[in-house]
CSV table of C-alpha atoms in Angstrom, one decimal:
chain,number,residue,atom,x,y,z
Y,1,MET,CA,0.0,0.0,0.0
Y,2,GLN,CA,1.3,3.4,-0.9
Y,3,THR,CA,2.2,5.9,1.8
Y,4,ALA,CA,1.3,9.6,1.6
Y,5,ALA,CA,5.0,10.2,0.9
Y,6,ASP,CA,4.8,7.7,-2.1
Y,7,ILE,CA,1.7,9.5,-3.6
Y,8,VAL,CA,3.2,12.9,-3.3
Y,9,ARG,CA,6.5,11.7,-4.8
Y,10,ASP,CA,4.8,10.2,-7.8
Y,11,LEU,CA,2.7,13.3,-8.4
Y,12,LEU,CA,5.7,15.5,-8.3
Y,13,ALA,CA,7.6,13.1,-10.6
Y,14,HIS,CA,5.2,14.4,-13.4
Y,15,ALA,CA,6.8,17.9,-12.9
Y,16,ASP,CA,10.3,16.5,-12.7
Y,17,ILE,CA,10.6,17.5,-9.0
Y,18,THR,CA,12.3,15.2,-6.5
Y,19,LEU,CA,11.7,15.2,-2.8
Y,20,ASN,CA,15.0,16.1,-1.0
Y,21,GLY,CA,16.8,16.1,-4.3
Y,22,GLU,CA,19.9,18.2,-5.2
Y,23,ARG,CA,18.5,20.3,-8.1
Y,24,PRO,CA,17.5,24.0,-7.4
Y,25,TRP,CA,13.8,23.3,-8.0
Y,26,ASP,CA,13.6,20.0,-5.9
Y,27,MET,CA,11.6,20.2,-2.7
Y,28,VAL,CA,13.5,19.9,0.6
Y,29,VAL,CA,11.1,18.5,3.3
Y,30,HIS,CA,11.8,19.4,6.9
Y,31,ASN,CA,8.5,18.0,8.4
Y,32,GLU,CA,7.4,14.4,7.4
Y,33,GLN,CA,3.8,15.4,8.2
Y,34,LEU,CA,3.9,17.5,5.0
Y,35,TYR,CA,2.7,14.6,2.8
Y,36,ASP,CA,-0.6,14.0,4.6
Y,37,ARG,CA,-1.2,17.7,4.8
Y,38,LEU,CA,-0.7,18.1,1.1
Y,39,LEU,CA,-3.1,15.3,0.2
Y,40,ARG,CA,-5.8,16.7,2.6
Y,41,ASP,CA,-5.6,20.4,1.8
Y,42,ARG,CA,-3.8,20.6,-1.7
Y,43,ALA,CA,-3.0,24.2,-2.8
Y,44,LEU,CA,-3.8,25.6,0.7
Y,45,ALA,CA,-1.4,23.2,2.4
Y,46,MET,CA,1.3,23.9,-0.2
Y,47,GLY,CA,1.4,27.5,0.7
Y,48,GLU,CA,0.7,27.2,4.4
Y,49,ALA,CA,3.4,24.5,4.9
Y,50,TYR,CA,5.9,26.6,3.2
Y,51,MET,CA,4.9,29.6,5.4
Y,52,ASP,CA,5.4,27.2,8.5
Y,53,GLY,CA,8.8,26.1,7.3
Y,54,TRP,CA,7.8,22.5,6.6
Y,55,TRP,CA,9.5,22.6,3.1
Y,56,ASP,CA,11.8,24.7,1.1
Y,57,SER,CA,13.2,25.0,-2.4
Y,58,GLU,CA,16.4,26.7,-3.5
Y,59,ASP,CA,14.4,28.0,-6.6
Y,60,LEU,CA,10.8,28.3,-5.4
Y,61,GLY,CA,9.6,30.0,-8.4
Y,62,GLU,CA,10.8,27.2,-10.7
Y,63,THR,CA,9.3,24.6,-8.4
Y,64,ILE,CA,5.9,26.1,-8.7
Y,65,ARG,CA,6.3,26.9,-12.4
Y,66,ARG,CA,6.9,23.2,-12.9
Y,67,ILE,CA,3.9,22.2,-10.9
Y,68,LEU,CA,1.7,24.6,-12.8
Y,69,SER,CA,3.0,23.6,-16.2
Y,70,SER,CA,2.5,19.9,-15.5
Y,71,ASN,CA,-1.2,20.4,-14.7
Y,72,LEU,CA,-0.9,18.4,-11.4
Y,73,GLU,CA,-4.3,19.6,-10.4
Y,74,HIS,CA,-5.9,17.2,-12.9
Y,75,ALA,CA,-5.0,14.5,-10.4
Y,76,ILE,CA,-7.3,16.1,-7.8
Y,77,SER,CA,-10.6,14.5,-7.4
Y,78,ILE,CA,-13.7,16.5,-8.5
Y,79,ARG,CA,-15.0,16.1,-4.9
Y,80,THR,CA,-12.3,18.3,-3.4
Y,81,LEU,CA,-13.3,21.1,-5.8
Y,82,ILE,CA,-17.0,21.0,-5.9
Y,83,LEU,CA,-17.9,22.8,-2.7
Y,84,PRO,CA,-15.7,26.0,-3.3
Y,85,ALA,CA,-16.9,26.0,-6.9
Y,86,LEU,CA,-20.5,26.0,-5.9
Y,87,LYS,CA,-19.9,28.6,-3.3
Y,88,ALA,CA,-18.1,30.9,-5.7
Y,89,ARG,CA,-20.9,30.5,-8.5
Y,90,PHE,CA,-23.8,31.0,-6.3
Y,91,THR,CA,-22.8,33.6,-3.9
Y,92,ASN,CA,-21.6,37.2,-4.4
Y,93,ARG,CA,-18.2,37.2,-2.7
Y,94,GLN,CA,-17.6,40.8,-3.7
Y,95,SER,CA,-20.7,42.6,-2.1
Y,96,ARG,CA,-20.3,46.2,-1.0
Y,97,SER,CA,-19.8,45.3,2.5
Y,98,ARG,CA,-17.3,42.6,2.0
Y,99,ALA,CA,-15.4,44.5,-0.9
Y,100,ALA,CA,-14.2,47.1,1.6
Y,101,LYS,CA,-13.0,44.5,4.2
Y,102,ASP,CA,-11.3,42.5,1.5
Y,103,VAL,CA,-9.5,45.5,0.0
Y,104,SER,CA,-8.3,46.6,3.4
Y,105,SER,CA,-6.9,43.2,4.2
Y,106,HIS,CA,-4.4,43.4,1.4
Y,107,TYR,CA,-3.7,47.1,0.6
Y,108,ASP,CA,-3.9,48.3,4.3
Y,109,ARG,CA,-1.0,46.0,5.3
Y,110,GLY,CA,1.2,49.1,5.7
Y,111,ASN,CA,2.5,51.6,3.3
Y,112,ALA,CA,6.1,50.8,4.4
Y,113,LEU,CA,5.8,47.4,2.8
Y,114,PHE,CA,4.5,48.8,-0.6
Y,115,THR,CA,6.9,51.7,-0.5
Y,116,ALA,CA,9.9,49.3,-0.2
Y,117,MET,CA,8.6,46.8,-2.8
Y,118,LEU,CA,7.3,49.0,-5.6
Y,119,ASP,CA,8.7,51.5,-8.0
Y,120,ARG,CA,9.2,55.2,-7.1
Y,121,ARG,CA,5.7,56.1,-8.3
Y,122,MET,CA,4.2,53.1,-6.4
Y,123,THR,CA,2.6,51.4,-9.3
Y,124,TYR,CA,1.1,48.1,-8.1
Y,125,SER,CA,0.4,46.3,-11.5
Y,126,CYS,CA,2.4,44.9,-14.4
Y,127,ALA,CA,5.3,47.0,-15.8
Y,128,TYR,CA,5.9,47.2,-19.6
Y,129,TRP,CA,9.5,46.4,-20.0
Y,130,GLY,CA,10.4,46.5,-23.7
Y,131,GLU,CA,14.2,47.6,-23.8
Y,132,HIS,CA,13.9,49.1,-20.3
Y,133,GLU,CA,16.2,47.7,-17.5
Y,134,SER,CA,14.8,49.4,-14.4
Y,135,LEU,CA,11.5,48.8,-12.7
Y,136,ASP,CA,11.0,52.7,-12.6
Y,137,ALA,CA,11.4,53.1,-16.4
Y,138,ALA,CA,9.3,50.0,-17.2
Y,139,GLN,CA,6.4,51.3,-15.0
Y,140,GLU,CA,6.6,54.8,-16.5
Y,141,ALA,CA,6.5,53.0,-20.0
Y,142,LYS,CA,3.2,51.3,-18.9
Y,143,LEU,CA,1.6,54.5,-17.7
Y,144,ASP,CA,2.5,56.3,-20.9
Y,145,LEU,CA,1.2,53.4,-22.9
Y,146,VAL,CA,-2.1,53.7,-21.1
Y,147,CYS,CA,-2.2,57.4,-21.7
Y,148,ARG,CA,-1.4,56.9,-25.5
Y,149,LYS,CA,-4.0,54.2,-25.9
Y,150,ILE,CA,-6.8,56.4,-24.7
Y,151,GLY,CA,-5.5,59.4,-26.6
Y,152,LEU,CA,-5.2,61.6,-23.5
Y,153,GLN,CA,-5.0,65.3,-24.2
Y,154,GLU,CA,-4.3,68.3,-22.0
Y,155,GLY,CA,-7.4,69.4,-20.1
Y,156,ASP,CA,-9.1,65.9,-20.3
Y,157,ARG,CA,-10.8,64.7,-17.2
Y,158,VAL,CA,-10.1,61.0,-16.6
Y,159,LEU,CA,-11.5,58.6,-14.0
Y,160,ASP,CA,-9.2,55.9,-12.5
Y,161,ILE,CA,-11.3,53.1,-11.0
Y,162,GLY,CA,-9.1,51.4,-8.3
Y,163,CYS,CA,-6.6,54.1,-8.4
Y,164,GLY,CA,-4.1,52.8,-5.8
Y,165,TRP,CA,-1.6,55.4,-4.6
Y,166,GLY,CA,-2.4,57.6,-7.7
Y,167,SER,CA,0.6,56.7,-9.9
Y,168,PHE,CA,-1.4,56.9,-13.1
Y,169,MET,CA,-3.3,60.0,-12.1
Y,170,LYS,CA,-0.2,61.9,-11.2
Y,171,PHE,CA,1.6,60.7,-14.3
Y,172,ALA,CA,-1.3,61.8,-16.4
Y,173,ALA,CA,-1.4,65.2,-14.7
Y,174,GLU,CA,2.4,65.7,-15.0
Y,175,ARG,CA,3.1,64.4,-18.6
Y,176,TYR,CA,-0.3,65.2,-20.3
Y,177,GLY,CA,-1.9,68.0,-18.4
Y,178,ALA,CA,-4.9,65.9,-17.5
Y,179,GLN,CA,-7.3,66.2,-14.5
Y,180,ALA,CA,-7.9,63.0,-12.7
Y,181,VAL,CA,-10.4,61.5,-10.2
Y,182,GLY,CA,-9.6,58.2,-8.5
Y,183,VAL,CA,-11.6,55.8,-6.3
Y,184,THR,CA,-10.3,53.2,-3.9
Y,185,LEU,CA,-11.6,51.3,-0.8
Y,186,SER,CA,-8.2,51.5,0.8
Y,187,LYS,CA,-7.7,54.2,3.5
Y,188,GLU,CA,-3.9,53.7,3.5
Y,189,GLN,CA,-3.8,54.3,-0.2
Y,190,VAL,CA,-5.9,57.5,0.0
Y,191,SER,CA,-3.8,58.8,2.9
Y,192,LEU,CA,-0.4,58.4,1.2
Y,193,GLY,CA,-1.7,59.0,-2.3
Y,194,LYS,CA,-3.0,62.5,-1.3
Y,195,GLU,CA,0.6,63.2,0.0
Y,196,LEU,CA,2.3,62.0,-3.2
Y,197,CYS,CA,0.0,63.9,-5.4
Y,198,THR,CA,0.0,67.2,-3.6
Y,199,GLY,CA,-0.1,70.1,-5.9
Y,200,TRP,CA,-1.6,68.2,-8.9
Y,201,PRO,CA,-5.2,68.3,-10.3
Y,202,VAL,CA,-5.7,64.9,-8.8
Y,203,GLU,CA,-8.7,63.9,-6.5
Y,204,PHE,CA,-8.9,60.8,-4.3
Y,205,ARG,CA,-12.1,59.3,-3.2
Y,206,LEU,CA,-12.6,56.6,-0.6
Y,207,GLN,CA,-15.6,55.3,-2.5
Y,208,ASP,CA,-17.1,52.0,-4.0
Y,209,TYR,CA,-17.0,52.2,-7.8
Y,210,ARG,CA,-20.7,51.4,-7.9
Y,211,GLU,CA,-21.5,54.7,-6.4
Y,212,LEU,CA,-20.0,56.6,-9.4
Y,213,ASP,CA,-22.5,58.6,-11.6
Y,214,GLU,CA,-20.8,61.4,-13.5
Y,215,LYS,CA,-19.1,62.0,-16.9
Y,216,PHE,CA,-15.5,61.7,-17.8
Y,217,ASP,CA,-13.6,62.1,-21.0
Y,218,HIS,CA,-11.8,58.8,-20.5
Y,219,ILE,CA,-11.8,56.0,-18.0
Y,220,VAL,CA,-9.0,53.6,-16.9
Y,221,SER,CA,-9.0,50.6,-14.5
Y,222,ILE,CA,-5.6,49.2,-13.9
Y,223,GLY,CA,-5.4,46.0,-11.9
Y,224,MET,CA,-8.7,46.5,-10.1
Y,225,VAL,CA,-11.3,44.3,-11.8
Y,226,GLU,CA,-9.8,41.2,-10.4
Y,227,HIS,CA,-11.4,42.3,-7.1
Y,228,VAL,CA,-14.8,42.9,-8.7
Y,229,GLY,CA,-16.0,39.2,-9.0
Y,230,ALA,CA,-17.8,37.4,-11.8
Y,231,ALA,CA,-21.2,38.3,-10.3
Y,232,ASN,CA,-20.4,42.0,-10.6
Y,233,PHE,CA,-18.7,42.2,-14.0
Y,234,GLU,CA,-21.8,43.5,-15.7
Y,235,SER,CA,-22.6,46.1,-13.0
Y,236,PHE,CA,-18.8,47.3,-13.3
Y,237,MET,CA,-19.3,47.6,-17.1
Y,238,ARG,CA,-22.6,49.4,-16.5
Y,239,VAL,CA,-20.7,52.0,-14.2
Y,240,ALA,CA,-18.1,52.6,-17.0
Y,241,GLU,CA,-20.8,53.0,-19.6
Y,242,ARG,CA,-22.7,55.6,-17.7
Y,243,CYS,CA,-19.6,57.6,-16.7
Y,244,LEU,CA,-17.9,57.6,-20.1
Y,245,LYS,CA,-18.6,60.4,-22.5
Y,246,ASP,CA,-19.9,59.0,-25.9
Y,247,ASN,CA,-16.7,59.8,-27.8
Y,248,GLY,CA,-14.4,58.7,-24.9
Y,249,LEU,CA,-12.3,55.5,-24.5
Y,250,PHE,CA,-12.2,53.1,-21.6
Y,251,LEU,CA,-9.0,51.1,-20.9
Y,252,LEU,CA,-9.3,48.0,-18.8
Y,253,HIS,CA,-5.9,46.5,-17.5
Y,254,THR,CA,-6.4,43.2,-15.8
Y,255,ILE,CA,-4.8,39.8,-15.0
Y,256,GLY,CA,-6.8,37.4,-17.0
Y,257,THR,CA,-7.0,33.6,-17.3
Y,258,ARG,CA,-8.3,31.1,-19.9
Y,259,SER,CA,-9.5,28.7,-17.2
Y,260,GLY,CA,-13.3,28.3,-16.8
Y,261,ARG,CA,-12.9,27.4,-13.1
Y,262,VAL,CA,-14.8,29.6,-10.7
Y,263,ASP,CA,-13.4,28.4,-7.4
Y,264,PRO,CA,-10.7,30.7,-6.0
Y,265,ASP,CA,-7.2,29.7,-5.3
Y,266,SER,CA,-7.6,28.5,-1.7
Y,267,TRP,CA,-4.2,29.8,-0.5
Y,268,SER,CA,-4.4,33.3,-2.0
Y,269,ASP,CA,-7.9,33.6,-1.1
Y,270,ARG,CA,-7.1,33.1,2.6
Y,271,TYR,CA,-3.8,35.1,2.8
Y,272,ILE,CA,-3.4,37.5,-0.1
Y,273,PHE,CA,-6.3,38.5,-2.1
Y,274,PRO,CA,-9.6,37.5,-0.4
Y,275,GLY,CA,-12.6,37.5,-2.6
Y,276,SER,CA,-10.6,37.9,-5.9
Y,277,HIS,CA,-11.5,36.4,-9.2
Y,278,LEU,CA,-9.5,36.4,-12.3
Y,279,PRO,CA,-11.7,37.0,-15.3
Y,280,THR,CA,-11.7,35.0,-18.5
Y,281,ALA,CA,-12.0,36.7,-21.9
Y,282,GLY,CA,-15.4,35.3,-22.3
Y,283,GLU,CA,-16.6,36.9,-19.0
Y,284,LEU,CA,-15.4,40.3,-19.9
Y,285,VAL,CA,-16.8,40.3,-23.4
Y,286,THR,CA,-20.2,39.0,-22.1
Y,287,ALA,CA,-20.3,41.6,-19.4
Y,288,ALA,CA,-19.4,44.3,-21.9
Y,289,GLY,CA,-22.3,43.1,-24.0
Y,290,GLU,CA,-23.8,45.8,-26.4
Y,291,ARG,CA,-22.5,48.6,-24.2
Y,292,PHE,CA,-19.0,48.6,-25.7
Y,293,ILE,CA,-17.0,47.9,-28.8
Y,294,VAL,CA,-13.7,46.2,-28.3
Y,295,GLU,CA,-11.2,48.4,-30.1
Y,296,ASP,CA,-8.0,46.7,-29.0
Y,297,TRP,CA,-6.8,43.7,-27.0
Y,298,HIS,CA,-3.1,43.4,-25.9
Y,299,ASN,CA,-1.5,40.6,-24.0
Y,300,PHE,CA,1.8,41.2,-22.4
Y,301,GLY,CA,1.5,38.8,-19.4
Y,302,VAL,CA,5.1,37.6,-19.7
Y,303,ASP,CA,6.1,41.0,-18.5
Y,304,TYR,CA,4.5,40.4,-15.1
Y,305,ALA,CA,6.9,37.6,-14.2
Y,306,ARG,CA,9.8,40.1,-14.6
Y,307,THR,CA,7.8,42.7,-12.6
Y,308,LEU,CA,7.2,40.3,-9.7
Y,309,ASP,CA,10.9,39.4,-9.7
Y,310,ALA,CA,11.8,43.0,-9.3
Y,311,TRP,CA,9.2,43.4,-6.5
Y,312,PHE,CA,10.8,40.4,-4.8
Y,313,ASP,CA,14.3,41.8,-5.1
Y,314,ASN,CA,13.1,45.1,-3.6
Y,315,PHE,CA,11.1,43.3,-0.8
Y,316,SER,CA,14.2,41.1,0.1
Y,317,ALA,CA,16.6,44.0,0.1
Y,318,HIS,CA,14.6,46.0,2.4
Y,319,TRP,CA,13.8,43.1,4.8
Y,320,LYS,CA,16.6,43.0,7.2
Y,321,GLY,CA,16.9,46.1,9.4
Y,322,GLU,CA,13.7,47.7,8.0
Y,323,LEU,CA,10.6,45.5,7.3
Y,324,ASP,CA,11.6,42.8,9.8
Y,325,ALA,CA,11.1,45.4,12.6
Y,326,ILE,CA,7.3,45.5,11.4
Y,327,TYR,CA,6.6,42.0,10.2
Y,328,ASP,CA,7.7,38.5,11.5
Y,329,GLU,CA,9.4,35.6,9.7
Y,330,ARG,CA,6.2,33.9,8.8
Y,331,PHE,CA,5.0,37.0,7.0
Y,332,TYR,CA,8.4,37.0,5.1
Y,333,ARG,CA,7.8,33.5,3.9
Y,334,MET,CA,4.2,34.2,3.0
Y,335,TRP,CA,5.1,37.3,1.0
Y,336,THR,CA,7.9,35.3,-0.7
Y,337,TYR,CA,5.6,32.6,-1.7
Y,338,PHE,CA,3.0,35.1,-3.0
Y,339,LEU,CA,5.6,36.9,-5.2
Y,340,LYS,CA,7.4,33.7,-6.4
Y,341,SER,CA,4.2,31.7,-7.1
Y,342,SER,CA,2.6,34.5,-8.9
Y,343,ALA,CA,5.6,35.0,-11.2
Y,344,ALA,CA,5.5,31.2,-11.8
Y,345,SER,CA,1.9,31.6,-13.0
Y,346,PHE,CA,2.9,33.9,-15.7
Y,347,ARG,CA,5.9,32.0,-16.7
Y,348,ALA,CA,3.7,28.8,-17.0
Y,349,ARG,CA,1.3,31.0,-19.2
Y,350,ARG,CA,-1.5,30.2,-16.7
Y,351,ASN,CA,-2.2,33.8,-16.2
Y,352,HIS,CA,-1.9,36.8,-18.6
Y,353,VAL,CA,-2.1,40.6,-18.6
Y,354,TRP,CA,-4.7,42.2,-20.8
Y,355,GLN,CA,-5.1,45.8,-21.8
Y,356,ILE,CA,-8.5,46.2,-23.5
Y,357,VAL,CA,-9.6,49.4,-25.1
Y,358,PHE,CA,-13.4,49.9,-25.3
Y,359,SER,CA,-15.4,52.6,-27.1
Y,360,LYS,CA,-19.2,53.3,-26.8
Y,361,ARG,CA,-19.8,53.9,-30.5
Y,362,GLY,CA,-16.7,53.0,-32.3
Y,363,VAL,CA,-13.7,55.2,-33.1
Y,364,ASP,CA,-14.3,57.3,-36.2
Y,365,GLY,CA,-12.2,55.9,-39.0
Y,366,GLY,CA,-11.0,53.0,-36.8
Y,367,TYR,CA,-8.8,52.7,-33.8
Y,368,THR,CA,-5.0,52.7,-34.2
Y,369,ALA,CA,-3.4,50.2,-31.9
Y,370,VAL,CA,-0.6,51.5,-29.7
Y,371,ARG,CA,2.2,49.3,-28.4
C-alpha cells in the first residue's frame, strides 16, 4: 500500500521534481507530516506548509512553475473542488460590505511594505519592459502606454477606478496635463496618495465604484477588476458606460486567465487577495455586451513575471533592518511565496495581462493600436 509520501513523490515526478533532491527546484522536506497535509488540503497546504517552514526550495519560483506547467491539479478528485466551486458560483463574494473588508486586508497591510517593494511612483500592476532595464522606467512606460492608448489630451478629465496610490493619475497630470479622479476602498492608499500627489489636479475618493455617476472624457481601471468578481462584472461595465462620454475611451488593464474554473485559489484567497476572481476573456466580453465595442486587446503577461521578480528583489533587499521590525518571519515566507508563485503562474502561461480598449460607439475611421 502506498504511503502519503509515495503518492506525493509520484505526483511531483510528473513535474520532474524530486523530494529532497539536489537540483535547485527540488523540494526539501523538513517535516514528514507534510505529505498527509498536502493530500488533505492541496494548494492551501502547499502555501501554508511553506509559511510554516515545513519545506523549502532553492528556486521556489521554478518549483511552482513546474507544478503549474504539469497540470498536477488534474490529479485532484472532483469532490475536493465541488464545494468551493458551488460557493463561488452562487454567492456574491464581492458585495459592497465585503469588498471594503477584502481590499483593506491586502492594501492596508502598511505603506512601508509597498513603498519598499514598488517603483518610485508606487505602481502596483504589471510593468511594460520592452528595452527598459529598471522597474521605474518600465512602470513609466506602462503608464505612458495607457495614456497613449486612450488618446489623453491636455485638459481631459479622466477617471481611475481602483486608483491605488495615484501613480497613473499623477503621471497623467504631469506628462499630459490631464485632471484625474480616482476611487479606492483603501484608507492607506488615500492617505499616502494625497501626500504623493499634492499640488496636482488629482482627486482621491474613498468610494465604492458602484456609487459613481458622472461623466468623464476617459476611464481607466488598472489592476482592479480582479477584485470585482464574476457576479459583478456586468455592473462594473454598467458603471463605466454611464460615466464615459460618448466619444471617450475606456481602458481596462487586468490579469486574466483562460480557465473556466470559478473556485478561488484557496491559499491566495485566505492570505493574499480574499474575494478575488481572475476574469476570462469570455466573462469580460459577455459583461461588456452591447455597451462597448472592443477596439484593441493587448496581452503582455510575460512582463508580469519580470515585474514580480523586481518586486521580490526590492522586498528582500529591504527586509533586514527595516521591514523585519514590522513583520515577522512567517510574513516574510508568506510574501515570498506570494511573489514567487505569482511569477510562476505567468511563466507557465496560466495567467496573462490584458489591456483592452473599449469605445461606446466605435472610433471614427477605426482605432489605431498602440504598443
